[in-house]
Short mmCIF file of C-alpha atoms in Angstrom, two decimals:
data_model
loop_
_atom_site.label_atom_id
_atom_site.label_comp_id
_atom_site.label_asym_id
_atom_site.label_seq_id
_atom_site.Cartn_x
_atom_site.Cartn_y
_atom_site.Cartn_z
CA UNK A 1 0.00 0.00 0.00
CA UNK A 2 2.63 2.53 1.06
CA UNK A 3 4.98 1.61 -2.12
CA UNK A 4 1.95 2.06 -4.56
CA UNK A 5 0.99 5.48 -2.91
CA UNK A 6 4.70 6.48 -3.22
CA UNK A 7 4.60 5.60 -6.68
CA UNK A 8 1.20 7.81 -7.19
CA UNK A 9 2.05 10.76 -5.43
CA UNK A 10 5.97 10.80 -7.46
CA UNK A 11 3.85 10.35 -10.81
CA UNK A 12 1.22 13.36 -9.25
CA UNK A 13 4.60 15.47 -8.81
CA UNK A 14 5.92 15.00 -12.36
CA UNK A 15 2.57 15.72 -14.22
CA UNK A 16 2.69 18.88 -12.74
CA UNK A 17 5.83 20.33 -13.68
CA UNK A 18 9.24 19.42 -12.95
CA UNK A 19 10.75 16.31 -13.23
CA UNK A 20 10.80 13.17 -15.71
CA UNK A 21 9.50 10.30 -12.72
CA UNK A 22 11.85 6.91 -14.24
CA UNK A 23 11.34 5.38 -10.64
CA UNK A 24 12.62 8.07 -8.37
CA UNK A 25 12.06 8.04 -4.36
CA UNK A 26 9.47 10.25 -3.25
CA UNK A 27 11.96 12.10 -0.99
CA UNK A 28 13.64 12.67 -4.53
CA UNK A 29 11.41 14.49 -6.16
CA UNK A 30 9.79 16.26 -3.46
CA UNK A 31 13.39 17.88 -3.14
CA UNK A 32 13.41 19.10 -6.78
CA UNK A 33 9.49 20.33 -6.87
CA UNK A 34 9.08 23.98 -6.21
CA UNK A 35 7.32 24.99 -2.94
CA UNK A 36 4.05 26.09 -4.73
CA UNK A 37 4.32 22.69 -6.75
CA UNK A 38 4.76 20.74 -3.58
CA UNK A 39 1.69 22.40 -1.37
CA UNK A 40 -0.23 21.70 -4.69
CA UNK A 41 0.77 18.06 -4.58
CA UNK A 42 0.14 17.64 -1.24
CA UNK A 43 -3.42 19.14 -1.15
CA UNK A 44 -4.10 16.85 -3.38
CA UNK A 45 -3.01 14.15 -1.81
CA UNK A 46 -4.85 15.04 1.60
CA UNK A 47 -8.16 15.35 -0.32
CA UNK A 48 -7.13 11.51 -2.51
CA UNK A 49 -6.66 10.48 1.68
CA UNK A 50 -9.86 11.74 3.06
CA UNK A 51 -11.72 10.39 0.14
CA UNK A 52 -10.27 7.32 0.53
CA UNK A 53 -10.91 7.50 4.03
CA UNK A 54 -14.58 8.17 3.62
CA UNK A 55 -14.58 5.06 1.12
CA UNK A 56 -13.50 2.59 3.62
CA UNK A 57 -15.48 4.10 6.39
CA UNK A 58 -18.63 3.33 4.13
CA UNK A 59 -17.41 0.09 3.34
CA UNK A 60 -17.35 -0.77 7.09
CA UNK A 61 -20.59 0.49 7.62
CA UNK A 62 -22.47 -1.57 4.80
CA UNK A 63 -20.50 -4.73 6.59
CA UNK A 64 -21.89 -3.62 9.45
CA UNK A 65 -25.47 -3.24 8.33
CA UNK A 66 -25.17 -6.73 6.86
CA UNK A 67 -23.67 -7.96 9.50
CA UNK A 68 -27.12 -7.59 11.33
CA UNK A 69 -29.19 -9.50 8.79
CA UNK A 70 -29.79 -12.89 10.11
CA UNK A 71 -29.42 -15.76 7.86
CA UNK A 72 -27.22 -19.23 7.79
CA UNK A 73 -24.07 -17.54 7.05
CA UNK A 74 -22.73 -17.52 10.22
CA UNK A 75 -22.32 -20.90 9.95
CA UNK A 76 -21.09 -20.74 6.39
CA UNK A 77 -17.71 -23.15 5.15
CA UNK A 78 -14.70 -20.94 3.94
CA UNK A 79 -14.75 -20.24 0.40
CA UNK A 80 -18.34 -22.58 -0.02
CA UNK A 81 -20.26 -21.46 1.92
CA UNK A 82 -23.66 -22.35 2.74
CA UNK A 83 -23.52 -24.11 -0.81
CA UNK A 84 -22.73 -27.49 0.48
CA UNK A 85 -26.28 -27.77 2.27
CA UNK A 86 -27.69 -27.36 -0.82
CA UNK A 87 -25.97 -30.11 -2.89
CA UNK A 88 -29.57 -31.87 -3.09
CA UNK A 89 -32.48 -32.71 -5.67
CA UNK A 90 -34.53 -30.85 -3.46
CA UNK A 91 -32.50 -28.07 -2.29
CA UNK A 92 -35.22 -25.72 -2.22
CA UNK A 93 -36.66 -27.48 0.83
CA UNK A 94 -33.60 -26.09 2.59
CA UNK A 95 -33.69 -22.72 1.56
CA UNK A 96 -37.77 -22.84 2.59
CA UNK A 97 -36.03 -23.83 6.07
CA UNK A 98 -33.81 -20.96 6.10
CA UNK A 99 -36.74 -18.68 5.12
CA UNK A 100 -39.05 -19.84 7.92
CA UNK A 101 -36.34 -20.05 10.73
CA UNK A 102 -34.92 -16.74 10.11
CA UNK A 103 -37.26 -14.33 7.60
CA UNK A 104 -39.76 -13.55 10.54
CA UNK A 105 -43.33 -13.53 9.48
CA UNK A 106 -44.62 -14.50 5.99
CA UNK A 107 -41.27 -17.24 5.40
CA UNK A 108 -40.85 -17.13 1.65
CA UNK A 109 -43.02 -18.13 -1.23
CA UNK A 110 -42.74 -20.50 -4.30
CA UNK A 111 -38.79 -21.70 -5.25
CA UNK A 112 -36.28 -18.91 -5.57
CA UNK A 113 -33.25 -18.12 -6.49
CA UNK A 114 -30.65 -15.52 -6.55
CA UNK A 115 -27.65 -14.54 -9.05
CA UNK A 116 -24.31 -12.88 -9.35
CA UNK A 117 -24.63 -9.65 -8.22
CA UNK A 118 -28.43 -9.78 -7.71
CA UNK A 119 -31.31 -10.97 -6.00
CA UNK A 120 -33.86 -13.68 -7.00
CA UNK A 121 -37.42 -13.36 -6.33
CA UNK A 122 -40.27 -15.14 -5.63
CA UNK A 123 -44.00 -14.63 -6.04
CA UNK A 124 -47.26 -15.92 -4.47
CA UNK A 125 -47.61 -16.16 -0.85
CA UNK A 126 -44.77 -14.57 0.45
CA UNK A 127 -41.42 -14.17 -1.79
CA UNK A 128 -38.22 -15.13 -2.02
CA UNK A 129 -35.39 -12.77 -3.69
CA UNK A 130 -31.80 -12.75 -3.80
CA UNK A 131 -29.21 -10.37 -3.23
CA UNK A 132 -25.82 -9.50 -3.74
CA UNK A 133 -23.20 -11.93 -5.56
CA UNK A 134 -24.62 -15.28 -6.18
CA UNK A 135 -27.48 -17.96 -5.73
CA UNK A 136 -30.21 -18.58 -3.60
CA UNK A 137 -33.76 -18.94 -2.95
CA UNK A 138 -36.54 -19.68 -0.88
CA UNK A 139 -39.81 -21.49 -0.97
CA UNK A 140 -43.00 -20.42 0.81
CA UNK A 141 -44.87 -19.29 3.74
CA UNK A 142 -48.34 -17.72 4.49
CA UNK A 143 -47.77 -14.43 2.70
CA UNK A 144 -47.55 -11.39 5.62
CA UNK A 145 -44.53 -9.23 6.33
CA UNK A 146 -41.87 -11.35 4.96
CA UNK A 147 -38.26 -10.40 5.81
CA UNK A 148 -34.41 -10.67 4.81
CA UNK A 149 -32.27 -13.80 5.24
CA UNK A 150 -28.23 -13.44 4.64
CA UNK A 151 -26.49 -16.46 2.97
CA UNK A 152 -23.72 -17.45 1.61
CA UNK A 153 -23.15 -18.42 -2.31
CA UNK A 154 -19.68 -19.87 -2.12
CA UNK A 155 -17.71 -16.70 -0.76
CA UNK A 156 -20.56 -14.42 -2.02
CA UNK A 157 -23.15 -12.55 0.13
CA UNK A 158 -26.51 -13.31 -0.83
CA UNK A 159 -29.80 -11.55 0.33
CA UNK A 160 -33.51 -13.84 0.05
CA UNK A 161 -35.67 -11.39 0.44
CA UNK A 162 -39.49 -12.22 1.37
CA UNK A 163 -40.96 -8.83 1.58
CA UNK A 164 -42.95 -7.71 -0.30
CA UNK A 165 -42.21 -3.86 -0.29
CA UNK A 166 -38.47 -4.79 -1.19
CA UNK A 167 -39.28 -6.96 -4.20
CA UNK A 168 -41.82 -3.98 -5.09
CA UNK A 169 -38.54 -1.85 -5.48
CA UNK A 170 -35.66 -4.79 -6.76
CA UNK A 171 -38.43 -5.72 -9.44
CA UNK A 172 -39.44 -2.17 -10.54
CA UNK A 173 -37.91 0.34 -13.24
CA UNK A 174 -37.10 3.12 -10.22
CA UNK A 175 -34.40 4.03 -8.18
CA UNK A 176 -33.61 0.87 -6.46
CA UNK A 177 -34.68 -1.42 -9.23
CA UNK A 178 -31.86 -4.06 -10.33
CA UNK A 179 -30.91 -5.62 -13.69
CA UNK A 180 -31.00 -8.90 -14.28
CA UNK A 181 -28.49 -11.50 -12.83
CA UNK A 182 -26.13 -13.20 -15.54
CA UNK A 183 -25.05 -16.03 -13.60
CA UNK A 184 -28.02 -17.39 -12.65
CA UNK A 185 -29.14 -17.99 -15.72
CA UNK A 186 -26.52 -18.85 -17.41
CA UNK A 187 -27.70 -22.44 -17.23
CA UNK A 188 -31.15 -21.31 -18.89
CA UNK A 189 -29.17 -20.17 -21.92
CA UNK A 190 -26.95 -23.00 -22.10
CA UNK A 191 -30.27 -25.41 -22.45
CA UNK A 192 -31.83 -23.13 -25.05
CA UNK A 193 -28.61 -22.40 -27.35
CA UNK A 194 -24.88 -24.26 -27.70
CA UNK A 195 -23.26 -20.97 -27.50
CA UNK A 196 -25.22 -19.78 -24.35
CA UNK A 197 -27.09 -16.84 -26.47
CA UNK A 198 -29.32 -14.62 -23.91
CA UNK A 199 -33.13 -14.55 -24.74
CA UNK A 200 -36.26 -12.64 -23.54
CA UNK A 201 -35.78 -14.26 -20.17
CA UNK A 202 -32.68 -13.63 -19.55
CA UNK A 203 -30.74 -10.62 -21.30
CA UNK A 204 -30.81 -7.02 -19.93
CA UNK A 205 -32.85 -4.69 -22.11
CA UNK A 206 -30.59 -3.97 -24.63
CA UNK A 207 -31.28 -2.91 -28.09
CA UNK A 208 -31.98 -6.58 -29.30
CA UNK A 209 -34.11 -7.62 -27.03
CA UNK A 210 -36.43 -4.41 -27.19
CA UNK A 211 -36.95 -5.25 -31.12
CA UNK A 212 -37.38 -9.44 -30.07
CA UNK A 213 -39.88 -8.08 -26.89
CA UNK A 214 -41.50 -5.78 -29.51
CA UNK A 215 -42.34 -8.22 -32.27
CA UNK A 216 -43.41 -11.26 -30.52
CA UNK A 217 -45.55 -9.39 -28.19
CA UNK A 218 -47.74 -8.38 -31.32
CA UNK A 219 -48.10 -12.40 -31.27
CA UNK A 220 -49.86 -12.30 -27.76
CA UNK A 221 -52.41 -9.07 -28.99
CA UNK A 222 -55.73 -10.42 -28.30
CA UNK A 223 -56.85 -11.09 -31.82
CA UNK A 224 -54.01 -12.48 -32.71
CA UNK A 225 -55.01 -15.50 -29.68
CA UNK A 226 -58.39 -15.11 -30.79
CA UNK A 227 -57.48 -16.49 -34.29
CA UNK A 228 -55.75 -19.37 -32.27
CA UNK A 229 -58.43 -20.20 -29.72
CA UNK A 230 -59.83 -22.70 -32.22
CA UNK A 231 -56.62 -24.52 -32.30
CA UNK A 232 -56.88 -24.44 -28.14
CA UNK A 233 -60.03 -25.70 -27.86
CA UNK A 234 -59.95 -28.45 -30.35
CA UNK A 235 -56.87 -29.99 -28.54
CA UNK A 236 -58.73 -29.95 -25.28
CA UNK A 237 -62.20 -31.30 -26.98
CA UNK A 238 -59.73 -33.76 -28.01
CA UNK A 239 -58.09 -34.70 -24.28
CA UNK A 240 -61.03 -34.50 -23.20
CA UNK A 241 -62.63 -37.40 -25.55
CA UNK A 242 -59.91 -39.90 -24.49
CA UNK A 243 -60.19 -39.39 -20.92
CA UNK A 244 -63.70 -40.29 -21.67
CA UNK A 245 -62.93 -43.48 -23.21
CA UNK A 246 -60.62 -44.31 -20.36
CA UNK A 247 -64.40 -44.85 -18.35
CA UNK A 248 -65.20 -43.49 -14.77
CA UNK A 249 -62.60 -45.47 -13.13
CA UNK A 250 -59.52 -44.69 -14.65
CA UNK A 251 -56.84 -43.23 -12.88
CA UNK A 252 -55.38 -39.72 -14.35
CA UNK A 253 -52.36 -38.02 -14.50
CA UNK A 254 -54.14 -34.62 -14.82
CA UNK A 255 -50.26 -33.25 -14.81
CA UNK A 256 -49.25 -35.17 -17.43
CA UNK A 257 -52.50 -34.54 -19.35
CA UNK A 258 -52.63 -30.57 -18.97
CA UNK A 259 -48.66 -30.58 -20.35
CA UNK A 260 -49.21 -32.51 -22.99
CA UNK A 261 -51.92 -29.66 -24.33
CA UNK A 262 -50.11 -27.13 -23.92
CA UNK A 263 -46.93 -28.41 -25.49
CA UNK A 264 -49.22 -29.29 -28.59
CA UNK A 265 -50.51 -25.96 -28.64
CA UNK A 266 -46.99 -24.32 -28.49
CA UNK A 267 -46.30 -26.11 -30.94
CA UNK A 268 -49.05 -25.24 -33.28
CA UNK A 269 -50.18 -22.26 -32.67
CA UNK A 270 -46.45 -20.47 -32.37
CA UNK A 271 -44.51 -22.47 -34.82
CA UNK A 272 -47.42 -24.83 -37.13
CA UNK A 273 -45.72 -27.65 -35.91
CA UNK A 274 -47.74 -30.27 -34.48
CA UNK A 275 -45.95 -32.38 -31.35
CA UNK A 276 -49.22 -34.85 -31.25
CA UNK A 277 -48.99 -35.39 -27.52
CA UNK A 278 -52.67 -35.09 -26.91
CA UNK A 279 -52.61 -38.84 -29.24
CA UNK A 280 -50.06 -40.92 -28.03
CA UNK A 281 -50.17 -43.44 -24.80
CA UNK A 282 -46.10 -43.29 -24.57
CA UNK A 283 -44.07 -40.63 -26.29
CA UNK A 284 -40.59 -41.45 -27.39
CA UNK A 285 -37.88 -40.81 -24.87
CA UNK A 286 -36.57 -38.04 -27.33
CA UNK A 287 -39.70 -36.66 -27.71
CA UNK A 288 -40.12 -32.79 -25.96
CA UNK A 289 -42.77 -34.07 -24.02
CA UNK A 290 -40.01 -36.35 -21.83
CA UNK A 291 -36.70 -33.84 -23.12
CA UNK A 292 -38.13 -30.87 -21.29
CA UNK A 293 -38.64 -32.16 -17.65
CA UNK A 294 -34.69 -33.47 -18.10
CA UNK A 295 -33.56 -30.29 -19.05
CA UNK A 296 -35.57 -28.46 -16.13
CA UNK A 297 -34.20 -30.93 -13.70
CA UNK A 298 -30.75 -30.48 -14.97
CA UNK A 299 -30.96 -26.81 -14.63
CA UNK A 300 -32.24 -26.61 -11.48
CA UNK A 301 -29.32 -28.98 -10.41
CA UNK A 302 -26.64 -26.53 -12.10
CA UNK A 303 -27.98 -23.47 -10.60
CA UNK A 304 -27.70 -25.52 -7.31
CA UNK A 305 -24.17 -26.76 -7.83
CA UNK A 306 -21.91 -24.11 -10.32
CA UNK A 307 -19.55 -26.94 -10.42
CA UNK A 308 -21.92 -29.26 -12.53
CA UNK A 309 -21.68 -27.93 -15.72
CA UNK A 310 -17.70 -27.65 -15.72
CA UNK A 311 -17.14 -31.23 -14.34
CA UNK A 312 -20.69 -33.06 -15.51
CA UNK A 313 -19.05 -36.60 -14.77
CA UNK A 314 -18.36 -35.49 -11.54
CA UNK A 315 -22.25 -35.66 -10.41
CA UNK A 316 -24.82 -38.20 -10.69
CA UNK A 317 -27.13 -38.22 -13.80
CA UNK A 318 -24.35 -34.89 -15.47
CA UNK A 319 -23.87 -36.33 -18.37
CA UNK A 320 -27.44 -37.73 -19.14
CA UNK A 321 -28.29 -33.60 -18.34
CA UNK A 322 -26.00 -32.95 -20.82
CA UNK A 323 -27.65 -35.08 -23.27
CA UNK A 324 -30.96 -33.48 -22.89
CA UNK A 325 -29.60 -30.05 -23.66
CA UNK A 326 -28.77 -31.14 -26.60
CA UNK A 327 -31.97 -33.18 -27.34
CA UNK A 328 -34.01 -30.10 -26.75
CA UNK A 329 -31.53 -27.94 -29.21
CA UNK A 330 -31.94 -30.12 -31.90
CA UNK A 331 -35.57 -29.93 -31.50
CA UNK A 332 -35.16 -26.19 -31.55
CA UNK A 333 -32.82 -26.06 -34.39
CA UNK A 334 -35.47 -28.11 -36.42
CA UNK A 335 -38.02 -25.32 -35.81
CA UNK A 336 -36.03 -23.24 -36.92
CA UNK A 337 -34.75 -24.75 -39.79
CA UNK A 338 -38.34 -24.80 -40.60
CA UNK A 339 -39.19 -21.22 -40.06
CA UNK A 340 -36.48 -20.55 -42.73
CA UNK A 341 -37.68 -22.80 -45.34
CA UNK A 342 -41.09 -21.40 -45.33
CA UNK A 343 -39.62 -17.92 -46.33
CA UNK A 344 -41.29 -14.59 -45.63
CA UNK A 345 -44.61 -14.54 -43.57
CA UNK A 346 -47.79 -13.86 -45.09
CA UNK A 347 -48.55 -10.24 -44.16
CA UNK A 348 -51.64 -10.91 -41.67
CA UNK A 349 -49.10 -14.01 -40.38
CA UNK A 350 -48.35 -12.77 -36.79
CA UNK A 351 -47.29 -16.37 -35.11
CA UNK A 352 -44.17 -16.45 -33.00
CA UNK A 353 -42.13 -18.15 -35.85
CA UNK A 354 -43.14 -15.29 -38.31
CA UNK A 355 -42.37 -12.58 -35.83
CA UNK A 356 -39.37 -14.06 -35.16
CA UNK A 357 -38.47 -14.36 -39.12
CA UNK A 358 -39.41 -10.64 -39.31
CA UNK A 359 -36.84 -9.65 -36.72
CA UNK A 360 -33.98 -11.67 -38.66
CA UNK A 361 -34.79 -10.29 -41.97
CA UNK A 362 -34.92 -6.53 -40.47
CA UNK A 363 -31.94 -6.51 -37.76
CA UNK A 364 -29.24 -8.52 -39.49
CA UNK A 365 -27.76 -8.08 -36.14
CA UNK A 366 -29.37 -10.14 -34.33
CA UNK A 367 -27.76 -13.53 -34.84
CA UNK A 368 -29.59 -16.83 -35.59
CA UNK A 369 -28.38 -18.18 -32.18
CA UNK A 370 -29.70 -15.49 -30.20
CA UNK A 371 -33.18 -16.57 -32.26
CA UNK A 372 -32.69 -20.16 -31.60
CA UNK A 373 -32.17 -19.24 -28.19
CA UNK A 374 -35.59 -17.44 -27.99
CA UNK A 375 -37.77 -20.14 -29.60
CA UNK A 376 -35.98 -22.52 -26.68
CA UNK A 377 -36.94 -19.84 -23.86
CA UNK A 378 -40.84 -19.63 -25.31
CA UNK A 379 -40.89 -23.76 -24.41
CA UNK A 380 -39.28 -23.00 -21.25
CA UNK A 381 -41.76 -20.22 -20.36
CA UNK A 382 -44.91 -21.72 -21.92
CA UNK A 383 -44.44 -25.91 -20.93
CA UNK A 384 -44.80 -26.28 -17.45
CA UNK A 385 -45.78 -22.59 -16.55
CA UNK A 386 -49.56 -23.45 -18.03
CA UNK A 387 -49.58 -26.56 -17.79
CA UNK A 388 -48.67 -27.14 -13.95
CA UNK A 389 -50.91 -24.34 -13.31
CA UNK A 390 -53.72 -25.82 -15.04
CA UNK A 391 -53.11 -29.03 -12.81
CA UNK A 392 -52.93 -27.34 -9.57
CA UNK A 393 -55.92 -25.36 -10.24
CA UNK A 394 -58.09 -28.05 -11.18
CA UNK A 395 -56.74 -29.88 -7.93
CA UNK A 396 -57.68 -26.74 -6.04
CA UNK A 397 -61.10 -26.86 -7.30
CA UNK A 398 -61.66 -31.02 -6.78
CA UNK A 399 -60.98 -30.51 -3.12
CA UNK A 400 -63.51 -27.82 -2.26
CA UNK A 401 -67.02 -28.53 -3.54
CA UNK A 402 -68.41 -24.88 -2.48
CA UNK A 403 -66.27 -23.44 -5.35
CA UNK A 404 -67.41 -26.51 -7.75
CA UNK A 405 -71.07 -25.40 -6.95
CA UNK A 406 -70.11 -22.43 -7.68
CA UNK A 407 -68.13 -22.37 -10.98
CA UNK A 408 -70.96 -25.50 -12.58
CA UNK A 409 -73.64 -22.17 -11.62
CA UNK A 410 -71.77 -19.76 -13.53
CA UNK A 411 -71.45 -22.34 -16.40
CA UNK A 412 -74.88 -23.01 -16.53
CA UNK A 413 -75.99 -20.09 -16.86
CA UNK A 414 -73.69 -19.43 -19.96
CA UNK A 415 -75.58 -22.70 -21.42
CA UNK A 416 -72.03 -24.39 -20.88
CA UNK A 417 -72.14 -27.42 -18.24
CA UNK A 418 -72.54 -30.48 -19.56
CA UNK A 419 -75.72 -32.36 -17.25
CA UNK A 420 -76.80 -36.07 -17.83
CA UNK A 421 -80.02 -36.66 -19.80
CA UNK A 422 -80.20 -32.88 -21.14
CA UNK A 423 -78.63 -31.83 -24.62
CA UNK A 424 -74.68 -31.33 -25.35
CA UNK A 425 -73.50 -27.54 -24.21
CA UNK A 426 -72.88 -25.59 -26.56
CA UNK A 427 -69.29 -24.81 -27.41
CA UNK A 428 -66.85 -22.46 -25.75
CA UNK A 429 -65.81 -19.03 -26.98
CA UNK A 430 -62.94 -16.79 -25.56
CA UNK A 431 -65.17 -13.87 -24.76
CA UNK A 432 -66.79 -16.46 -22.47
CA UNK A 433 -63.94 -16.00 -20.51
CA UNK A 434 -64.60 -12.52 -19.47
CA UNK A 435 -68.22 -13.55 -18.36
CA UNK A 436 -66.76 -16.31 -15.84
CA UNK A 437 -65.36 -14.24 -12.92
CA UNK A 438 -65.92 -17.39 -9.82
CA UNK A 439 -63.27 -19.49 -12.28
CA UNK A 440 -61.03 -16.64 -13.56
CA UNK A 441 -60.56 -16.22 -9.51
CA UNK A 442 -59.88 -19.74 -9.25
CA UNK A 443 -57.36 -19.68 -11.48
CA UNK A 444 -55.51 -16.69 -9.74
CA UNK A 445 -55.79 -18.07 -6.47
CA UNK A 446 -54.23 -21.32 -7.95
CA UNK A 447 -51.34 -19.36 -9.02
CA UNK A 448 -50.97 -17.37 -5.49
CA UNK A 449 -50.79 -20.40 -3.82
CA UNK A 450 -48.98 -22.36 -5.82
CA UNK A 451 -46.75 -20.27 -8.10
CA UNK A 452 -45.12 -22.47 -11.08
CA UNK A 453 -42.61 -20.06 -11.59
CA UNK A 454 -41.86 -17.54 -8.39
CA UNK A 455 -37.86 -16.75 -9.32
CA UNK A 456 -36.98 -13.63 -11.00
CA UNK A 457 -32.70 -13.28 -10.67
CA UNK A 458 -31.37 -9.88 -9.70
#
């Protein structure tokens, strides 16, 4: 420290007038300076002390301050931290522990975690949030108050936060807000691209992904789904005619079923590619209907363990992850491969794929991996997101039978519940959505409780 302020104070001296500095002492050329030259000098090096001063002084008191946030990491191993607790399929579990032992009222809500030089954040019924340098997360509580719980991601500090005034500001576009975290998902890009292209998901809002938000949200206008409802609805007539024929006792994977609609209608309705889920008993074991949960599981796993994707072989089931990755980016490759062949989009053509062709055609720029990259994060955001929530609502709703009284009323009385011995309903439309409140509720609530995707990194 002394040598290197030496060395800045003799190169200070010698910029401002007298002598060539070719590693003198500091005692050297203080003797040649000029008295003016040398209060100058050493002015300036008072005020480069205090500031320095007040640096370090502010440094200490942000240690301080986090010092007083409870959390785990007092009991954190050199250089690993609190990451070895978490070296588990279901390391969430943990961090709901953490959350519920030391975030005071509300615990945390819905799997979370955090990312380099961030926060992650949850959603639903209390939150969980990173922040600081690195990963973690939290799952929930009962909603309230929430709080602040202080880990440690390897040597990093990180904050999960559960409150719900905090995430207000982290997840804003004010003073306060945060960017988003390029660590954490990092293994998000490497499942949607080889070369680890950013996406929608997870780039900041740079130039490219303001033109890539901007076209394919013309995709989700209303008319645009409107034009697609049919293809919704005739996918779900059809699920719904072979759970039929499956009788009264069958046994349902209503999970299983409500994914395997909505990958068919990604499929179709963004991309006219049909995945025929809805029609087969046992999909291939490279089919997307089986690739996707792999690759989810493996990138939970990496965000868990940093280590994973480096050394794969190291962990159990690293290189089968591996393998999925690059099921799924062959898959997405395909699609694209596709969107290309077709050429330009007919003008009232506003899918995803012909969006998506628009934005390559106009902004050369943007490169075909960073587009491959987006198609992957659409499956990512679209699979289990509707799907899960779809199952967990209808669960919802089978366990109370005040809101199934309620929600067969409302249908009723839009001439769509289907009763024995009276004739067929008459089919659904999507303004009928608007006109049933009791089940749009339903639906929300579902997603409170039991958010499929409550992690935002920061």
């Amino acid at each position: 420290m002394a040598a290197s302020a030496t060395t800045v104070a003799a190169d200070l001296l010698a910029r401002i007038g007298v002598v060539p500095v070719v590693g003198p002492s500091l005692g050297g050329v203080l003797s040649a300076a000029r008295p003016p030259e040398v209060a100058a000098a050493l002015l300036l090096l008072a005020a480069l002390a205090l500031a320095l001063a007040r640096l370090a002084a502010a440094a200490q008191r942000a240690s301080d301050d986090l010092d007083k946030i409870p959390g785990p990491w007092r009991s954190a191993v050199p250089v690993l931290g609190n990451v070895p607790e978490c070296l588990r399929h279901d390391f969430h579990r943990v961090i709901l522990n953490w959350c519920d032992q030391f975030g005071g009222p509300g615990g945390g809500g819905g799997k979370s975690k955090g990312g380099d030089n961030g926060n992650g954040n949850g959603n639903g019924n209390g939150n969980s949030n990173g922040n600081g340098n690195g990963n973690g997360g939290g799952n929930g509580g009962n909603g309230g108050q929430g709080g602040i719980v202080r880990i440690k991601f390897l040597w990093r500090d990180t904050l999960l936060v559960t409150d719900p005034q905090a995430l207000g500001v982290i997840m804003g576009r004010g003073d306060g807000a945060l960017d988003k975290a390029a660590l954490a998902y990092a293994p998000i890009n490497g499942m949607c691209d080889p070369h680890r292209s950013p996406n929608l998901l997870t780039s900041p809002a740079d130039d490219a992904w303001k033109v890539i938000r901007k076209a394919v949200a013309v995709s989700f206008s209303f008319q645009n789904i409107k034009r697609k409802f049919p293809v919704v609805l005739s996918r779900v007539n059809e699920l719904c005619g072979r759970l039929a024929a499956l009788g009264p006792d069958a046994s349902v994977d209503v999970d299983q079923a409500a994914l395997r609609v909505t990958l068919d209608v990604i499929g179709l309705a963004g991309f006219g590619h049909d995945y025929a889920s809805v029609r087969q008993d046992t999909p291939a074991y490279d089919h997307l209907l089986r690739v996707l949960p792999r690759c989810f599981t493996e990138v939970m796993l990496r965000v868990a363990n940093p280590l994973r994707p480096v050394f794969p072989r190291w962990f159990k089931n690293g290189p089968k992850g591996e393998i999925a990755f690059k099921m799924f980016q062959k898959e997405m490759g395909m699609l694209l491969h596709q969107m290309k062949e077709r050429g330009p989009p007919d003008d009232d053509d506003h899918d995803i794929a012909a969006q998506l062709y628009r934005v390559m055609a106009e902004h050369p720029e943007v490169s075909e991996a960073r587009v491959l990259s987006e198609i992957g994060i659409l499956f990512v955001e679209g699979f289990e997101t509707t799907g899960h929530t779809t199952s967990w609502t209808l669960f919802n709703i089978a366990t109370h039978p005040e809101a199934q009284r309620r929600i067969a009323e409302e249908l009723d009385s839009l001439g769509l519940l289907w009763k024995a011995g009276a004739p067929p309903p008459r089919e659904l439309e999507l303004d009928d959505l608007k006109r049933l409140p009791f089940l749009s509720a339903c639906t929300k609530e579902a997603m409170r409780m039991f958010p499929v995707v409550s992690i935002m990194a920061r």
